[in-house]
């Protein structure tokens, strides 16, 4: 089954404690991206990757890092989480480098206290 | 910077009605526009994709149109059903097509 898998689904952490949210897709997609969803603001793009070792900033990259060492994985790293990073995070992938017919993960609800 | 607006933010209709959801964007230099559905506690599901050179796309009871010159797209849902209740999001690819900007969504409730 074609899918994008995020882990964990729920996470509560403390300010400053480094964390990683994993994202994996089994469709051999080139394009992957991360978003955060906040009430009243919609989904905002954090980072995207067009292929292995090729990443670039979206609209809200501050406080986040990503890496793309393998085609299937695109982890989101928060080196020093802060309460304003409390949000619902989504990972997405698509076959082509144009966000066409994107597949989304189930989401990760992160709370930073 | 691309901005995407969806109006209304919420909509409640009786079952069987035809309805239109609106999406507007500020920069007409888009690569494509997609409509997504989001159910509570779940990820997004792609409904329709319209390339910049296209005017509309249809899938079952759904029809999406695109007017780039006016910066508008509409999602038409025919004969609405309670199972259509969800939040509908539009997303625009622009700025070199790798960047994606989402609207804030329209929360639809179809009442049996």
Tab-separated table of C-alpha atoms in Angstrom:
chain	number	residue	atom	x	y	z
A	1	UNK	CA	0.000	0.000	0.000
A	2	UNK	CA	1.320	3.412	-0.998
A	3	UNK	CA	1.813	5.499	2.077
A	4	UNK	CA	3.713	8.179	3.936
A	5	UNK	CA	4.488	7.225	7.523
A	6	UNK	CA	5.275	9.713	10.257
A	7	UNK	CA	6.466	8.909	13.736
A	8	UNK	CA	5.596	9.614	16.417
A	9	UNK	CA	1.924	10.572	16.033
A	10	UNK	CA	1.894	12.415	19.342
A	11	UNK	CA	4.774	13.925	21.291
A	12	UNK	CA	5.022	16.066	24.397
A	13	UNK	CA	8.456	17.409	25.150
A	14	UNK	CA	10.192	20.126	27.151
A	15	UNK	CA	11.790	23.292	25.886
A	16	UNK	CA	15.292	22.767	24.581
A	17	UNK	CA	15.272	18.989	24.323
A	18	UNK	CA	16.280	17.966	20.807
A	19	UNK	CA	13.808	15.832	18.920
A	20	UNK	CA	13.368	14.229	15.522
A	21	UNK	CA	10.133	13.471	13.711
A	22	UNK	CA	10.626	10.790	11.104
A	23	UNK	CA	8.943	10.601	7.711
A	24	UNK	CA	9.188	7.692	5.321
A	25	UNK	CA	7.523	6.997	1.962
A	26	UNK	CA	7.379	3.742	0.009
A	27	UNK	CA	6.557	5.148	-3.433
A	28	UNK	CA	10.049	6.101	-4.641
A	29	UNK	CA	8.935	9.737	-4.747
A	30	UNK	CA	11.470	12.423	-5.510
A	31	UNK	CA	9.767	15.335	-3.784
A	32	UNK	CA	9.148	15.470	-0.042
A	33	UNK	CA	8.150	18.339	2.176
A	34	UNK	CA	7.213	19.297	5.730
A	35	UNK	CA	4.371	21.541	6.896
A	36	UNK	CA	3.000	22.816	10.128
A	37	UNK	CA	-0.672	23.483	10.645
A	38	UNK	CA	-1.864	26.077	13.130
A	39	UNK	CA	-5.413	27.345	13.778
A	40	UNK	CA	-6.214	30.344	11.603
A	41	UNK	CA	-2.921	30.077	9.701
A	42	UNK	CA	-3.470	26.940	7.671
A	43	UNK	CA	-0.603	24.754	6.528
A	44	UNK	CA	2.724	26.463	6.062
A	45	UNK	CA	5.673	24.897	4.318
A	46	UNK	CA	8.760	24.427	6.484
A	47	UNK	CA	11.257	22.691	4.198
A	48	UNK	CA	11.162	20.722	0.989
A	49	UNK	CA	13.481	18.346	-0.807
A	50	UNK	CA	13.646	17.722	-4.531
A	51	UNK	CA	15.852	14.659	-4.214
A	52	UNK	CA	18.604	13.074	-2.152
A	53	UNK	CA	20.910	15.725	-0.676
A	54	UNK	CA	18.804	18.535	-2.199
A	55	UNK	CA	16.792	20.541	0.314
A	56	UNK	CA	15.537	24.112	0.526
A	57	UNK	CA	13.639	26.395	2.865
A	58	UNK	CA	9.923	26.933	2.729
A	59	UNK	CA	8.083	29.831	4.324
A	60	UNK	CA	8.775	29.059	7.998
A	61	UNK	CA	12.140	27.262	8.318
A	62	UNK	CA	13.389	28.996	11.482
A	63	UNK	CA	14.091	26.538	14.289
A	64	UNK	CA	13.982	23.465	12.071
A	65	UNK	CA	16.495	21.314	10.214
A	66	UNK	CA	16.025	18.546	7.695
A	67	UNK	CA	18.152	15.989	5.904
A	68	UNK	CA	17.631	13.770	2.889
A	69	UNK	CA	20.296	11.056	2.910
A	70	UNK	CA	18.001	8.443	1.422
A	71	UNK	CA	15.213	8.909	-1.072
A	72	UNK	CA	12.566	7.354	1.166
A	73	UNK	CA	13.308	9.266	4.393
A	74	UNK	CA	12.998	12.951	5.236
A	75	UNK	CA	13.320	13.574	8.991
A	76	UNK	CA	12.435	16.886	10.621
A	77	UNK	CA	14.813	17.922	13.399
A	78	UNK	CA	14.116	20.432	16.144
A	79	UNK	CA	17.483	21.141	17.763
A	80	UNK	CA	16.083	23.258	20.602
A	81	UNK	CA	12.289	23.171	20.597
A	82	UNK	CA	10.360	26.129	21.950
A	83	UNK	CA	6.675	26.465	22.910
A	84	UNK	CA	5.920	28.382	19.684
A	85	UNK	CA	6.739	25.183	17.796
A	86	UNK	CA	3.746	23.472	19.353
A	87	UNK	CA	1.758	22.500	16.286
A	88	UNK	CA	0.442	19.745	14.035
A	89	UNK	CA	3.111	18.654	11.568
A	90	UNK	CA	2.598	16.936	8.238
A	91	UNK	CA	5.022	15.293	5.881
A	92	UNK	CA	4.136	14.895	2.203
A	93	UNK	CA	5.662	13.306	-0.877
A	94	UNK	CA	4.947	13.393	-4.587
A	95	UNK	CA	6.397	11.620	-7.588
A	96	UNK	CA	7.400	14.680	-9.510
A	97	UNK	CA	9.275	17.750	-8.431
A	98	UNK	CA	6.143	19.816	-8.599
A	99	UNK	CA	3.965	18.744	-5.694
A	100	UNK	CA	1.581	16.973	-8.031
A	101	UNK	CA	-0.866	14.528	-6.472
A	102	UNK	CA	0.823	14.679	-3.113
A	103	UNK	CA	0.465	11.979	-0.485
A	104	UNK	CA	0.352	13.138	3.121
A	105	UNK	CA	1.279	11.416	6.340
A	106	UNK	CA	-1.174	11.160	9.233
A	107	UNK	CA	0.373	14.032	11.107
A	108	UNK	CA	2.402	14.485	14.290
A	109	UNK	CA	0.914	16.526	17.086
A	110	UNK	CA	3.799	18.128	18.968
A	111	UNK	CA	3.465	19.938	22.267
A	112	UNK	CA	6.461	21.786	23.694
A	113	UNK	CA	6.104	22.805	27.353
B	1	UNK	CA	4.737	36.445	-1.625
B	2	UNK	CA	1.835	34.216	-2.600
B	3	UNK	CA	-1.262	34.464	-0.409
B	4	UNK	CA	-4.172	32.064	-0.637
B	5	UNK	CA	-7.600	32.820	0.824
B	6	UNK	CA	-10.599	30.559	1.203
B	7	UNK	CA	-14.063	31.901	1.865
B	8	UNK	CA	-16.204	30.978	3.702
B	9	UNK	CA	-14.288	29.523	6.616
B	10	UNK	CA	-17.241	27.282	7.458
B	11	UNK	CA	-20.325	26.140	5.604
B	12	UNK	CA	-23.319	24.080	6.645
B	13	UNK	CA	-25.740	22.702	4.050
B	14	UNK	CA	-28.551	20.123	3.964
B	15	UNK	CA	-27.869	16.837	2.238
B	16	UNK	CA	-28.447	16.861	-1.511
B	17	UNK	CA	-27.520	20.473	-2.125
B	18	UNK	CA	-25.003	21.523	-4.722
B	19	UNK	CA	-22.331	23.811	-3.312
B	20	UNK	CA	-19.314	25.864	-4.313
B	21	UNK	CA	-16.147	26.441	-2.331
B	22	UNK	CA	-13.912	29.359	-3.241
B	23	UNK	CA	-10.155	29.827	-3.326
B	24	UNK	CA	-8.349	32.993	-4.347
B	25	UNK	CA	-4.626	33.652	-4.760
B	26	UNK	CA	-2.631	36.843	-5.184
B	27	UNK	CA	0.111	35.817	-7.639
B	28	UNK	CA	-1.225	34.436	-10.909
B	29	UNK	CA	2.155	32.942	-11.894
B	30	UNK	CA	1.251	29.512	-10.566
B	31	UNK	CA	2.383	26.084	-11.669
B	32	UNK	CA	-0.658	24.188	-10.465
B	33	UNK	CA	-3.484	24.279	-7.950
B	34	UNK	CA	-4.748	21.361	-5.909
B	35	UNK	CA	-7.809	20.759	-3.791
B	36	UNK	CA	-7.430	18.567	-0.729
B	37	UNK	CA	-9.765	17.104	1.821
B	38	UNK	CA	-8.802	16.848	5.491
B	39	UNK	CA	-10.726	14.698	7.939
B	40	UNK	CA	-10.302	15.183	11.698
B	41	UNK	CA	-7.242	13.398	13.033
B	42	UNK	CA	-6.106	12.416	9.574
B	43	UNK	CA	-3.805	13.672	6.896
B	44	UNK	CA	-4.782	15.360	3.669
B	45	UNK	CA	-6.182	13.547	0.665
B	46	UNK	CA	-5.656	14.982	-2.807
B	47	UNK	CA	-8.961	15.472	-4.629
B	48	UNK	CA	-8.203	17.319	-7.841
B	49	UNK	CA	-5.129	18.790	-9.476
B	50	UNK	CA	-5.367	21.558	-12.091
B	51	UNK	CA	-2.268	22.449	-14.071
B	52	UNK	CA	-1.795	26.121	-14.900
B	53	UNK	CA	-2.663	25.478	-18.549
B	54	UNK	CA	-5.992	23.841	-17.671
B	55	UNK	CA	-9.347	25.434	-16.919
B	56	UNK	CA	-11.030	22.626	-15.020
B	57	UNK	CA	-10.859	19.071	-13.744
B	58	UNK	CA	-13.617	16.651	-12.810
B	59	UNK	CA	-13.751	13.593	-10.595
B	60	UNK	CA	-17.130	12.058	-9.865
B	61	UNK	CA	-19.304	14.636	-8.120
B	62	UNK	CA	-16.412	17.086	-7.863
B	63	UNK	CA	-15.491	19.741	-10.396
B	64	UNK	CA	-12.706	22.249	-9.928
B	65	UNK	CA	-12.174	25.291	-12.120
B	66	UNK	CA	-9.229	27.637	-12.449
B	67	UNK	CA	-9.134	31.230	-13.648
B	68	UNK	CA	-5.527	32.328	-13.398
B	69	UNK	CA	-6.113	35.836	-14.670
B	70	UNK	CA	-8.501	36.601	-11.837
B	71	UNK	CA	-6.611	34.510	-9.276
B	72	UNK	CA	-9.543	32.271	-8.474
B	73	UNK	CA	-10.486	28.623	-8.257
B	74	UNK	CA	-13.767	27.017	-7.300
B	75	UNK	CA	-14.592	23.515	-6.127
B	76	UNK	CA	-18.102	22.455	-7.046
B	77	UNK	CA	-19.637	19.549	-5.136
B	78	UNK	CA	-22.808	18.120	-6.621
B	79	UNK	CA	-25.525	16.409	-4.597
B	80	UNK	CA	-23.688	16.726	-1.293
B	81	UNK	CA	-23.684	13.806	1.168
B	82	UNK	CA	-22.953	13.612	4.894
B	83	UNK	CA	-19.734	11.781	4.019
B	84	UNK	CA	-18.545	14.959	2.298
B	85	UNK	CA	-18.269	16.648	5.702
B	86	UNK	CA	-14.619	17.622	6.118
B	87	UNK	CA	-12.285	20.577	5.752
B	88	UNK	CA	-11.404	21.423	2.157
B	89	UNK	CA	-8.066	23.055	1.413
B	90	UNK	CA	-6.658	24.517	-1.752
B	91	UNK	CA	-2.928	24.673	-2.363
B	92	UNK	CA	-1.000	26.626	-4.972
B	93	UNK	CA	2.437	25.731	-6.356
B	94	UNK	CA	4.365	28.791	-7.443
B	95	UNK	CA	7.741	30.471	-7.091
B	96	UNK	CA	9.514	27.857	-9.180
B	97	UNK	CA	6.824	25.227	-8.473
B	98	UNK	CA	8.636	23.765	-5.512
B	99	UNK	CA	7.010	26.139	-3.044
B	100	UNK	CA	3.491	25.417	-1.935
B	101	UNK	CA	1.055	27.815	-0.287
B	102	UNK	CA	-2.126	26.546	1.333
B	103	UNK	CA	-5.348	28.356	2.075
B	104	UNK	CA	-6.791	28.200	5.581
B	105	UNK	CA	-9.593	25.906	4.466
B	106	UNK	CA	-13.380	25.718	4.418
B	107	UNK	CA	-14.973	23.452	7.007
B	108	UNK	CA	-18.002	21.820	5.407
B	109	UNK	CA	-20.822	20.165	7.286
B	110	UNK	CA	-23.503	18.318	5.333
B	111	UNK	CA	-26.579	17.749	7.465
B	112	UNK	CA	-28.611	14.554	6.871
